Coordinates of C-alpha atoms and ligand atoms in Angstrom, one line a residue:
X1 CA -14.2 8.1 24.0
X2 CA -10.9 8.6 21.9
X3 CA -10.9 6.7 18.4
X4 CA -9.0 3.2 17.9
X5 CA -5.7 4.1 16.4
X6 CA -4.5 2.7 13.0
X7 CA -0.9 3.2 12.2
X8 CA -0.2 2.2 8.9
X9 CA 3.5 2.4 6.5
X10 CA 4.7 1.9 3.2
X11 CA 8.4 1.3 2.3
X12 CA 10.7 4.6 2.5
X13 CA 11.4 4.7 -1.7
X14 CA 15.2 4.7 -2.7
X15 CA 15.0 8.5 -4.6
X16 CA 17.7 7.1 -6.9
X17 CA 15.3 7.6 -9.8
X18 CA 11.9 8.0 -10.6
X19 CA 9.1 6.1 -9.1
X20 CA 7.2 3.2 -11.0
X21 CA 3.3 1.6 -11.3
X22 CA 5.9 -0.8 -8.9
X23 CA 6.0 1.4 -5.9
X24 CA 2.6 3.1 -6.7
X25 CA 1.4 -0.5 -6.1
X26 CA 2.3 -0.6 -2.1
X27 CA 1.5 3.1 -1.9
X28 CA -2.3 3.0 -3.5
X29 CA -2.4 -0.2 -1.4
X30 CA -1.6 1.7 1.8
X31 CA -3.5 4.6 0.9
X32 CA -6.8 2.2 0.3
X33 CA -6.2 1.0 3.9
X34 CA -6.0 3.9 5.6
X35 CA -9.0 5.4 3.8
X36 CA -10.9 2.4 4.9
X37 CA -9.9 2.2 8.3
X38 CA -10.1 6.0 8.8
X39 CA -14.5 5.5 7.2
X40 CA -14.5 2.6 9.8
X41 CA -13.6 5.7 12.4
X42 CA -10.1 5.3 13.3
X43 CA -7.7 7.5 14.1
X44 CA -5.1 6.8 11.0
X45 CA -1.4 7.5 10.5
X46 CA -0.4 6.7 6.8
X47 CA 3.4 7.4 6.9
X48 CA 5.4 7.2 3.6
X49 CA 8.7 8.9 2.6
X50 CA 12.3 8.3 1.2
X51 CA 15.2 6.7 2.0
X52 CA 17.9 8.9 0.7
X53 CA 21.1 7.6 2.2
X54 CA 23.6 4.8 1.5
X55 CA 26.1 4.0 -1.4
X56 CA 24.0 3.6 -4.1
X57 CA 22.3 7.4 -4.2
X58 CA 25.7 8.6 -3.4
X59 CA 26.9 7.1 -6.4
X60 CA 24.0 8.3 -8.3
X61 CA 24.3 11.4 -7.6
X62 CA 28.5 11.0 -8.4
X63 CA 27.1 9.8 -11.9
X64 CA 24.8 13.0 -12.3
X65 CA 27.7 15.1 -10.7
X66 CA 25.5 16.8 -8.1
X67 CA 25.4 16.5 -4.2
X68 CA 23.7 13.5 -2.7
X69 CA 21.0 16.0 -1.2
X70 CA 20.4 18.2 -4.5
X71 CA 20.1 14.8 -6.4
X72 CA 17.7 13.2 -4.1
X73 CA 15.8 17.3 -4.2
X74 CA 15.4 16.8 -7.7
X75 CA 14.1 13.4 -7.5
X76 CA 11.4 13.5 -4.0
X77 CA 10.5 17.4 -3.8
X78 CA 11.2 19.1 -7.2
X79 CA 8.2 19.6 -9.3
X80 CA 7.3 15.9 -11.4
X81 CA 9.2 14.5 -8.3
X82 CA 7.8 11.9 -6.0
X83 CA 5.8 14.1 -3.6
X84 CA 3.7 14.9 -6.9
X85 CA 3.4 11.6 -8.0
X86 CA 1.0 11.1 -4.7
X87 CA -0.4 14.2 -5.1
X88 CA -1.7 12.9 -8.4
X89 CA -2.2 9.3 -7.6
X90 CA -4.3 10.9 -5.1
X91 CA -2.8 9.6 -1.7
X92 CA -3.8 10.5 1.4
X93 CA -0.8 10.2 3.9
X94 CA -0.5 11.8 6.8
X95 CA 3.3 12.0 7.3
X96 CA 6.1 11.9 4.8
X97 CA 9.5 11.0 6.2
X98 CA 13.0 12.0 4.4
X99 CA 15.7 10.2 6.1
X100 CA 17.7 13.3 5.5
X101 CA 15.4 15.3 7.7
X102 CA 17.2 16.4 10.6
X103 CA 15.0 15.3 12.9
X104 CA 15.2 11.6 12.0
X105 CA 19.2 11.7 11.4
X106 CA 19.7 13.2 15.0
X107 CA 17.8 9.8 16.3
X108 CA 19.7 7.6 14.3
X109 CA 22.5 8.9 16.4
X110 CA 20.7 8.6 18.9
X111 CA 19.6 4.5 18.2
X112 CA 23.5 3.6 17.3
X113 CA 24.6 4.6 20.4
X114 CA 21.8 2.8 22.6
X115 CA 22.3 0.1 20.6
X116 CA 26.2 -0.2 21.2
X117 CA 25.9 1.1 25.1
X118 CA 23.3 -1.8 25.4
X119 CA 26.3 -4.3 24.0
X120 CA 24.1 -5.4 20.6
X121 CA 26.4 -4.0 18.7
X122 CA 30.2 -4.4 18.6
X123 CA 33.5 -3.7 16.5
X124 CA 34.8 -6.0 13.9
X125 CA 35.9 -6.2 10.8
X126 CA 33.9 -7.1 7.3
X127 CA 34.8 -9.5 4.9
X128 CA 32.4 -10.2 1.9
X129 CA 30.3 -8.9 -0.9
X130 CA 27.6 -6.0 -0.5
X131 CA 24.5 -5.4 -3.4
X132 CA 24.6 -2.3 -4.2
X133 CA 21.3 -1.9 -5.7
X134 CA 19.2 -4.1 -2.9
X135 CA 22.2 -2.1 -0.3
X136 CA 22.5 -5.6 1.4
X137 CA 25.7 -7.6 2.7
X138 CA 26.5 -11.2 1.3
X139 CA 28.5 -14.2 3.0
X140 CA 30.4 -16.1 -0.1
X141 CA 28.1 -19.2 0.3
X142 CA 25.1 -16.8 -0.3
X143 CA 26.0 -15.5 -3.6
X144 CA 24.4 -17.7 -6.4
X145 CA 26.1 -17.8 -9.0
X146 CA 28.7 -15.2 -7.8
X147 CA 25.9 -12.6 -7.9
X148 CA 23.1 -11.2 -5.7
X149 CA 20.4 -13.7 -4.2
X150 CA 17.9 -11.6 -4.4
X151 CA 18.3 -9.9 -7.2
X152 CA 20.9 -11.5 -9.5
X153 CA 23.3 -8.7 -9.9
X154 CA 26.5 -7.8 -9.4
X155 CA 28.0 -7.7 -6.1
X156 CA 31.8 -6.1 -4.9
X157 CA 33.5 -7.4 -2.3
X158 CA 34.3 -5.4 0.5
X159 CA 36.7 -5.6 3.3
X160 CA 36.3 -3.3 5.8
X161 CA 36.2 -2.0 10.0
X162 CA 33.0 -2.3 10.9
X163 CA 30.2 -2.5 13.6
X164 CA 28.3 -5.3 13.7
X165 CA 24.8 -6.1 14.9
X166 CA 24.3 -9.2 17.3
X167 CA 21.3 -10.7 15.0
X168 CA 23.1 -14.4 15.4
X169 CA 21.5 -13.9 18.9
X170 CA 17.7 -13.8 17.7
X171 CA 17.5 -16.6 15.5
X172 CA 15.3 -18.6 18.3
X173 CA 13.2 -15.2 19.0
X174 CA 12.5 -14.8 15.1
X175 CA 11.3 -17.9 15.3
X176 CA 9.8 -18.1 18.3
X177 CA 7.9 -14.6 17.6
X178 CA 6.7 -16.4 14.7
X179 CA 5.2 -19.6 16.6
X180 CA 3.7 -16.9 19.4
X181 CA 2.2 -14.4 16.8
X182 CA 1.0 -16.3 13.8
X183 CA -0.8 -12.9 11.9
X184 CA 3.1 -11.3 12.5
X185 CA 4.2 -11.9 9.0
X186 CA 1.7 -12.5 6.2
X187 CA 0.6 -13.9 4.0
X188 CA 2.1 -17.5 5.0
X189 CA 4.1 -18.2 2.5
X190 CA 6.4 -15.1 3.2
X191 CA 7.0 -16.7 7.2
X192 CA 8.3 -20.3 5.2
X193 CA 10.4 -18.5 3.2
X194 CA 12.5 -16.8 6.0
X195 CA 12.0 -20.0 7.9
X196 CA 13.4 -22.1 5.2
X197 CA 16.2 -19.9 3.7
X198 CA 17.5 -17.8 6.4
X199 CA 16.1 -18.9 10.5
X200 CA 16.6 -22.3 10.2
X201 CA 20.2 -22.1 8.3
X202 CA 20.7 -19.3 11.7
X203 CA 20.9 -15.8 11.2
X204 CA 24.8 -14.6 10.9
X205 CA 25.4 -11.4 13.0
X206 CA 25.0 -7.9 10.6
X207 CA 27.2 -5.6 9.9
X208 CA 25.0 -1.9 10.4
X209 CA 28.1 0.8 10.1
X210 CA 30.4 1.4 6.4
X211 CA 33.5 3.1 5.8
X212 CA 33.9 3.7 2.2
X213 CA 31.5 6.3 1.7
X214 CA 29.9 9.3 3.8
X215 CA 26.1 9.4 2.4
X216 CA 24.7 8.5 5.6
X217 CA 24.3 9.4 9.6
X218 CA 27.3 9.8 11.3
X219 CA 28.5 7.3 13.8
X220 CA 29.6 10.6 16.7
X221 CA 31.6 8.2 18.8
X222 CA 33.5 6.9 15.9
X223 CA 34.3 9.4 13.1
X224 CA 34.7 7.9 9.4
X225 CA 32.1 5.6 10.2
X226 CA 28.3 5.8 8.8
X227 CA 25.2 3.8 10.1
X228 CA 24.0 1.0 7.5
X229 CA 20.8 2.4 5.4
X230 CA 18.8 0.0 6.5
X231 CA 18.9 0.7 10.1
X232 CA 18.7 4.5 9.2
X233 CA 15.7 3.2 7.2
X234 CA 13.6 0.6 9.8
X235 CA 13.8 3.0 12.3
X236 CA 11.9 5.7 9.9
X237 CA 8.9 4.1 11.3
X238 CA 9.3 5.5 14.7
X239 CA 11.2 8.1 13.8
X240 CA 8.2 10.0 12.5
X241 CA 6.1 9.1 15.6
X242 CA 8.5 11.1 17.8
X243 CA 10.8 8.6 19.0
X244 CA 14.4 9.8 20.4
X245 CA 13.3 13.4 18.5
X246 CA 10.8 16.5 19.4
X247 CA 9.9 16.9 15.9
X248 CA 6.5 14.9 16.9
X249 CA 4.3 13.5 19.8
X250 CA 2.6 10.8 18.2
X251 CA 4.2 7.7 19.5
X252 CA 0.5 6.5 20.7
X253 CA 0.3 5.0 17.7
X254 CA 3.6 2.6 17.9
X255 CA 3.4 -0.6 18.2
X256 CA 2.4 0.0 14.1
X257 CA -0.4 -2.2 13.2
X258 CA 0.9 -2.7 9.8
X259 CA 4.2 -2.4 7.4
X260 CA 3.3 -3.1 3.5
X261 CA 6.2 -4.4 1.8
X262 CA 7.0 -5.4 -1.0
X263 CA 8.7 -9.3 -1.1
X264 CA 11.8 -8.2 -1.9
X265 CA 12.4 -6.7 1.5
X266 CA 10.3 -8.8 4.5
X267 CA 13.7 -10.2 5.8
X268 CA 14.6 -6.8 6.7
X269 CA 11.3 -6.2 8.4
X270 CA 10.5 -9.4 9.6
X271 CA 14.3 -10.6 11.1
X272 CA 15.9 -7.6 11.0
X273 CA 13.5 -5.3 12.3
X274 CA 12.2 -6.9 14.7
X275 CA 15.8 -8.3 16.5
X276 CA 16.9 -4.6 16.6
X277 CA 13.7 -4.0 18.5
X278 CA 13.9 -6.8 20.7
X279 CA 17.5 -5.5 21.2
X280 CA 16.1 -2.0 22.3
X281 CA 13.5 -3.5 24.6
X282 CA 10.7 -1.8 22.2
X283 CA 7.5 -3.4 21.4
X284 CA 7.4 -5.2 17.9
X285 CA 4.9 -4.2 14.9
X286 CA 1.8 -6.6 14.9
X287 CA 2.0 -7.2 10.9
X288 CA 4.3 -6.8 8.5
X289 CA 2.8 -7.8 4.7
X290 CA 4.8 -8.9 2.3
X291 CA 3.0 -8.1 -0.8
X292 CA 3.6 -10.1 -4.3
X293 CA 5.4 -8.0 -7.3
X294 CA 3.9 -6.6 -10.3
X295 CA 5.9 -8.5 -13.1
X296 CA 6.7 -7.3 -16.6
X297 CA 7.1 -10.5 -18.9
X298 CA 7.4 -12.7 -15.8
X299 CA 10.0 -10.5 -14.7
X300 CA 10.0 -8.2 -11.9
X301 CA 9.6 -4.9 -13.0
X302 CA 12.4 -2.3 -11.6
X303 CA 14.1 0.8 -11.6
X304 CA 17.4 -0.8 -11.9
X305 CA 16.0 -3.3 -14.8
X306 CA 14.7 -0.1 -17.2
X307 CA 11.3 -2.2 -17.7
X308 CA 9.0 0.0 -15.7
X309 CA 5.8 1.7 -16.4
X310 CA 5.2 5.0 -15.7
X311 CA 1.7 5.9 -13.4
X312 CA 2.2 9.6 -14.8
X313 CA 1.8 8.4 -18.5
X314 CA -0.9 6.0 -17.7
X315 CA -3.1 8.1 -15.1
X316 CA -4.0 10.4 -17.9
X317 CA -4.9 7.8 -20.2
X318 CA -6.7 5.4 -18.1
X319 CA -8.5 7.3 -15.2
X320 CA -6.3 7.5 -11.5
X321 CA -9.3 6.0 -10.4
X322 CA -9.3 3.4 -12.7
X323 CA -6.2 2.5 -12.7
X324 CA -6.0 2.6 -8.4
X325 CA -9.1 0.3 -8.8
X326 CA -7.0 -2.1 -11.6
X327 CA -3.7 -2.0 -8.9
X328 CA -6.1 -3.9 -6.2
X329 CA -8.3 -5.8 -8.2
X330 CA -6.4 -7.6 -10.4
X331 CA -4.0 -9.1 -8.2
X332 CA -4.4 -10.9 -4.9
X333 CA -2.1 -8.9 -2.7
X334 CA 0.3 -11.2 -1.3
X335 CA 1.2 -12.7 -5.1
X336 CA 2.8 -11.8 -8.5
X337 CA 1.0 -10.7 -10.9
X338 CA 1.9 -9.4 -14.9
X339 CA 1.2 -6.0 -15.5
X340 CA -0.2 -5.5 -18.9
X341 CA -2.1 -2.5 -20.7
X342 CA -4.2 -5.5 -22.5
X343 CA -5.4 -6.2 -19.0
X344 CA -5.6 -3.0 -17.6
X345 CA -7.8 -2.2 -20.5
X346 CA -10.3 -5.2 -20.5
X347 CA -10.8 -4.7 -16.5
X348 CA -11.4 -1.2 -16.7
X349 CA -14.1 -2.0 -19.8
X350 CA -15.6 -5.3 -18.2
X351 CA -15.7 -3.8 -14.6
X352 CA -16.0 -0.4 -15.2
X353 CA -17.6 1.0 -17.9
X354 CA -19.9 -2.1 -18.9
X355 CA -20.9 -3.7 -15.2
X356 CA -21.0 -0.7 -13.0
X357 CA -20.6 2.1 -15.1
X358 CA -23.6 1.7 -16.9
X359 CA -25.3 0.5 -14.1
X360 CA -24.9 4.3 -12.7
X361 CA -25.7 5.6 -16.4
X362 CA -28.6 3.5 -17.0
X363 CA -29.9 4.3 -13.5
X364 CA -29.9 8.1 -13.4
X365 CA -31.2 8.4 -16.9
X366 CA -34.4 6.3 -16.0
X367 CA -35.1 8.1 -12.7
X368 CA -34.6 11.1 -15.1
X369 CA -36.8 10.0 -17.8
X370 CA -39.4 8.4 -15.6
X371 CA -39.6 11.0 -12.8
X372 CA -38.4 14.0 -13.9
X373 CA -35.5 12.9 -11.7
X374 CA -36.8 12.3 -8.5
X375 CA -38.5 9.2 -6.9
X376 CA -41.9 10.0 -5.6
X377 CA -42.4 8.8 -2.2
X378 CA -45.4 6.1 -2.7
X379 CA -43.3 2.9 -3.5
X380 CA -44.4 -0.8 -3.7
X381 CA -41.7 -3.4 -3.5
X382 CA -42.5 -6.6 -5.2
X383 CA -40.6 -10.0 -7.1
X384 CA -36.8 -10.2 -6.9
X385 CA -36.8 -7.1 -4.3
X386 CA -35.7 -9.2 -1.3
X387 CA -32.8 -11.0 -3.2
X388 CA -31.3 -7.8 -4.2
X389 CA -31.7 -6.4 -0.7
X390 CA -30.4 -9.4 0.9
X391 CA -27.5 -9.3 -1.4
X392 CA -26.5 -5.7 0.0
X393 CA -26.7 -6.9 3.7
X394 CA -24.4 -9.8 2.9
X395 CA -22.0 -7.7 0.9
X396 CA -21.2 -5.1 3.7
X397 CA -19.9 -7.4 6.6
X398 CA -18.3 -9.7 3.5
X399 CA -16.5 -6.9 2.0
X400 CA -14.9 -5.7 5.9
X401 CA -13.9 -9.1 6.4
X402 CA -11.9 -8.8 3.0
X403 CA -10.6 -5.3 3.9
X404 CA -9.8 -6.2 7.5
X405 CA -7.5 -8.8 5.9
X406 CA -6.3 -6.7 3.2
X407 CA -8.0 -9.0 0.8
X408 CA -8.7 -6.1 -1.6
X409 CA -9.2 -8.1 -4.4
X410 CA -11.6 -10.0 -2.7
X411 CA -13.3 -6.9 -1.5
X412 CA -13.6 -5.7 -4.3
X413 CA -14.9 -8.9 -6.4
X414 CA -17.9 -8.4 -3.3
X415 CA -18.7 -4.9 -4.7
X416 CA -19.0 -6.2 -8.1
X417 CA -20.8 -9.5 -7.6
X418 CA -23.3 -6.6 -6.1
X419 CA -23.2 -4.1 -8.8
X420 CA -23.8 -7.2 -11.5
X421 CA -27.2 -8.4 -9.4
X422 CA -28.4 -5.2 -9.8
X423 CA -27.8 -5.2 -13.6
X424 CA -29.6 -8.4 -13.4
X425 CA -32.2 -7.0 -11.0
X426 CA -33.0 -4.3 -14.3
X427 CA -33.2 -7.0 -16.9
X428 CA -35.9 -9.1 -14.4
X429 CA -37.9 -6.1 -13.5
X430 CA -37.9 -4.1 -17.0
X431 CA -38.2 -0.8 -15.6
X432 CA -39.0 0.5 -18.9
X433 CA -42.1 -2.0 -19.6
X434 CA -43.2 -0.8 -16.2
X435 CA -43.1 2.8 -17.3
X436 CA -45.2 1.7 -20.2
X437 CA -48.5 0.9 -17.5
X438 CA -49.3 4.3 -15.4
X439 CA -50.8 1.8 -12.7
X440 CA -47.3 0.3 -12.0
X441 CA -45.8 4.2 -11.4
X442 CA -45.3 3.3 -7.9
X443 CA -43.5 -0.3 -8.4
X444 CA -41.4 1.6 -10.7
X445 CA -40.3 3.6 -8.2
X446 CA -39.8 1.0 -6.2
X447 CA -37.3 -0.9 -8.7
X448 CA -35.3 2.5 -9.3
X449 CA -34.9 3.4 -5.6
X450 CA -33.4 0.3 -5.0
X451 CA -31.1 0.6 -7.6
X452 CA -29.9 3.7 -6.6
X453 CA -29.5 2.2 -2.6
X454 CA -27.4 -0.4 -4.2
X455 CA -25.4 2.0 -6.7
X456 CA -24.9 4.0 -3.2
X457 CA -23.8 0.9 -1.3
X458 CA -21.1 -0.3 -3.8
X459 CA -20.2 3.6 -4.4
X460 CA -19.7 4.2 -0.2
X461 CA -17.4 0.5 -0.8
X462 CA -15.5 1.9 -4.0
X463 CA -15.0 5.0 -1.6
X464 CA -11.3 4.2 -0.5
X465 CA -10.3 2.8 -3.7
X466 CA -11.9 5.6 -6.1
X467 CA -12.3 8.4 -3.8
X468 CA -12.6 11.2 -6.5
X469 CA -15.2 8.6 -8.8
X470 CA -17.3 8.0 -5.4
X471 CA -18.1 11.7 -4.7
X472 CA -19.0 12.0 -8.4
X473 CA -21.5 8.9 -7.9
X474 CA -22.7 10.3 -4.7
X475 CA -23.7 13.5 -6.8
X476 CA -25.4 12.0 -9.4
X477 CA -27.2 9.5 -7.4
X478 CA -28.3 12.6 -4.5
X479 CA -27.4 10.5 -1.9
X480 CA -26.2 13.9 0.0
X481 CA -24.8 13.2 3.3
X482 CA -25.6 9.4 3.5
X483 CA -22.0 8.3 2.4
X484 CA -20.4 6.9 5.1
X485 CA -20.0 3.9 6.8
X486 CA -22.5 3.9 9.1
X487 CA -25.3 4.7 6.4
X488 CA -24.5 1.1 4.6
X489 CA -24.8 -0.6 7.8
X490 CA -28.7 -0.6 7.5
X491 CA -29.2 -0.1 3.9
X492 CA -32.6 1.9 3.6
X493 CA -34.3 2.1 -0.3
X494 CA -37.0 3.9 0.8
X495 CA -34.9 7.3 1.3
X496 CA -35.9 10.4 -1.5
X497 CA -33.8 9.8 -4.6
X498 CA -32.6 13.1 -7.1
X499 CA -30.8 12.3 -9.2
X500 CA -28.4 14.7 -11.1
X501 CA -27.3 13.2 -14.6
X502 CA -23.3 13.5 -15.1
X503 CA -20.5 13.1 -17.1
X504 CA -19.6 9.1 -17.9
X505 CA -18.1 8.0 -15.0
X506 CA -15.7 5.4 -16.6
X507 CA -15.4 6.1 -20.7
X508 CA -14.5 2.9 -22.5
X509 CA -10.7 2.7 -23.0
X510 CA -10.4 2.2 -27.0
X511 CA -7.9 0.2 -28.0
X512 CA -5.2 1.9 -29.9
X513 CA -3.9 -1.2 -31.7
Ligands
ME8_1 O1 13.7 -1.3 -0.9 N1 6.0 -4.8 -7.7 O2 13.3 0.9 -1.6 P1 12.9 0.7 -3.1 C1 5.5 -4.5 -6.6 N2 14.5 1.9 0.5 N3 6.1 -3.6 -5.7 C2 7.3 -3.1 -6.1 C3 7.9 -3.4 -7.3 C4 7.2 -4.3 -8.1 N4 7.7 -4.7 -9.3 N5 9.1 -2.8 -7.3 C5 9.1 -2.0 -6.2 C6 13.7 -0.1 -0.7 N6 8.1 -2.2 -5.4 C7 14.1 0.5 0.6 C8 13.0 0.4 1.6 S1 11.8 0.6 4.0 C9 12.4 0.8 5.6 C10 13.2 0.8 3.0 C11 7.8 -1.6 -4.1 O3 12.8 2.0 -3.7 C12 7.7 -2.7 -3.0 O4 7.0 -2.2 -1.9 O5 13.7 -0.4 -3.7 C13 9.2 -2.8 -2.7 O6 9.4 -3.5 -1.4 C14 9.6 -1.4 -2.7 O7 8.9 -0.8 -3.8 C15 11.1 -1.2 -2.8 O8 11.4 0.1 -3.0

């Protein structure tokens, strides 16, 4: 039987500068997704990519006086550049889209023109202000303050021809496809919000073509105009499945099971997105998560702002593991969260290097010390056994409930509530009193096996969020080819253990204060 698919995006990246812990956030997030869904044996397509067109990289690139495509070169494929980033953040897509391939631009032809010869798009003219920086047009009573809603900068007015979208026509769908589908847009807070501030007020029809600048796909059957980003963008998603293209044969996995986003742009994937769908007769997503922001001093942190961190300088410092596992575990996914190096620290220590850490540590050295390194097979399982055991069995479906929700914190907090009982389970049994009395050899081996079923257990869990750190547990532990999903299903202590001491998995971050 052919695998369950699992088709699963991230937001195309503006390449108008270098990436931040920001957009690493969504992407690790993805990435953690697919590598769960792809252990639970699915068959995963983890697209990210670029979106390289519009008035703001064109004016970048003005600034930096190079072409629009050798200053978004520099910036996604050039080495340091975006493609790297992944490669050392370690993520495991399957696609990357650039919205300058030419593949995707010949479909956005393609797209305008359906959607015009379908009559959901018209001619008019524009009159109001457009963002620059969020690349999204403003009606007068929108503005607060004269400047952006959403981002509280600048705006310029703009008068210009232009084709409009027919979104005023969805507002009822939107809403309708909200009442119909409840898990559509998530978490719940995200579906008041459009509710509130932009359904209920009634969507005003979209203007999807500009003028004043070239960076962008043609419109063939009216020269001077271009196609607005963010339909060049939304349809990325299909794009790189094959749709209105040859490039690729893969649209089995559309309708996408999820979009992560962050906030700042679920009313482009949860009104727009879907009304030009509904528009082109194509089936909707079935989720689109709007995920919280990663705040610098209570402020969002962006590229625009100048108050980002940079993954490349912390990677080194921390661990990519580390600092993947920090990303998921200490925010809930659909809220804010401030992003210190004071936190990043103490979770990587508490977590880490002092609960599980030295859990592993302490576990491989006492098989070591005890056995020579391996477990001899005559065992006898005795007091606070069955707790530990039962623990593991509750953890497993807890921690897929979490993950099928893309609770990851929650997951996670599961895998550690584990890996502290069994630093608990040490201090009740004592394995090193036990070693003291050659009659208890074989309840010593006993206490260490299931230590090292319950390191494997939490090490097969941490597997999508520290892939690298979970094969280096798997080798230390010997748990050879009983790493997958299936193998923590039934958990089984009485397997042979050799153990193979190895570096620290997790050194304690010092604080340079
Ligand atoms: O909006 N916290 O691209 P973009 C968490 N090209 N996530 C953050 C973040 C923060 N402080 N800052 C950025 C675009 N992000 C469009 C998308 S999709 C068809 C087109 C993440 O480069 C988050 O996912 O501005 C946010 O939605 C995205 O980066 C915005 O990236």
């Amino acid at each position: 039987m052919s695998k369950p698919t699992f088709y699963i995006t991230t937001p195309i990246y503006y390449p108008s500068d270098k990436l931040h812990i920001g957009n690493t956030y969504s992407t690790v997030a993805a990435d953690v997704a697919a590598r769960y869904k792809r252990m639970r044996g699915f068959d995963v397509m983890f697209l990210t990519g670029t979106d390289e067109h519009g008035m703001k990289i064109e004016g970048k690139a003005k600034e930096a006086g190079v072409t629009p495509k050798a200053f978004v070169d520099n910036i996604v494929t050039a080495p340091g550049g975006i493609i790297d980033l992944w490669k050392l953040m370690n993520i495991s897509y399957d696609r990357f889209i650039r919205t300058t391939d030419d593949y995707h631009e010949a479909a956005i032809t393609r797209v305008f023109k359906a959607l015009y010869e379908r009559g959901a798009i018209y001619k008019g003219a524009y009159k109001g202000h457009y963002c620059t920086p969020c690349e999204s047009f403003w009606t007068e009573t929108q503005l607060v303050d004269g400047k952006c809603p959403d981002c509280g900068r600048e705006v310029k007015y703009a008068e210009e021809e232009a084709y409009f979208f027919k979104l005023s026509e969805y507002t009822d769908r939107i809403l309708k496809l909200y009442e119909e589908q409840p898990g559509f847009l998530e978490p719940k807070s995200r579906v008041n919000e459009m509710v509130n501030n932009f359904l209920k007020p009634g969507l005003d029809d979209l203007c999807v073509s500009r003028t004043t600048f070239t960076w962008g796909v043609p419109v063939d059957f009216d020269p001077g105009h271009v196609v607005y980003v963010w339909v060049d963008a939304l349809f990325n998603y299909m794009t790189a499945l094959g749709f209105e293209n040859d490039r690729y044969d893969d649209m089995r996995f559309w309708p996408c099971d999820v979009h992560f986003v962050g906030k700042d742009i679920v009313r482009f994937h949860a009104i727009i997105w879907p009304a030009m769908l509904m528009a082109l007769d194509l089936p909707l997503p079935k989720k689109v998560f709007g995920h919280g922001w990663l705040l610098i001093g209570g402020g969002k942190m962006s590229k625009s702002k100048g108050n980002v961190v940079d993954p490349v300088l912390l990677a080194p410092q921390f661990g990519v593991d580390a600092l993947r596992y920090y990303l998921l575990r200490e925010f809930p996914f659909g809220q804010d969260g401030d992003f210190t190096n004071d936190l990043l620290t103490a979770r990587i220590n508490s977590d880490l290097a002092n609960d599980f850490g030295n859990l592993v540590s302490r576990t491989v050295a006492m098989v070591d010390k005890y056995f020579g390194g391996t477990i001899p097979d005559a065992r006898v399982s005795g007091e606070f056994d069955a707790e530990i055991l039962a623990l593991i069995g509750e953890t497993v479906p807890a921690y897929a409930a979490h993950m099928d929700a893309f609770a990851f914190q929650n997951a996670l907090q599961a895998v550690m509530k584990l890996s502290s009982r069994a630093n608990k389970y040490i201090d009740e049994t004592a394995p090193w009193t036990l070693a003291k009395d050659e009659g208890k050899r074989a309840r010593l081996a006993a206490v260490l096996a299931n230590l090292l079923e319950t390191i494997r257990v939490c090490a097969v869990l941490f597997t999508p969020f520290m892939p690298d750190t979970a094969v280096k547990i798997f080798a230390q532990i010997g748990a050879g080819d009983r790493t997958t999903w299936d193998s923590v299903a039934s958990a089984d202590a009485s397997a042979p253990w050799t153990v193979q001491k190895g570096d620290t998995l997790f050194p304690r971050i010092v604080d340079e204060k």
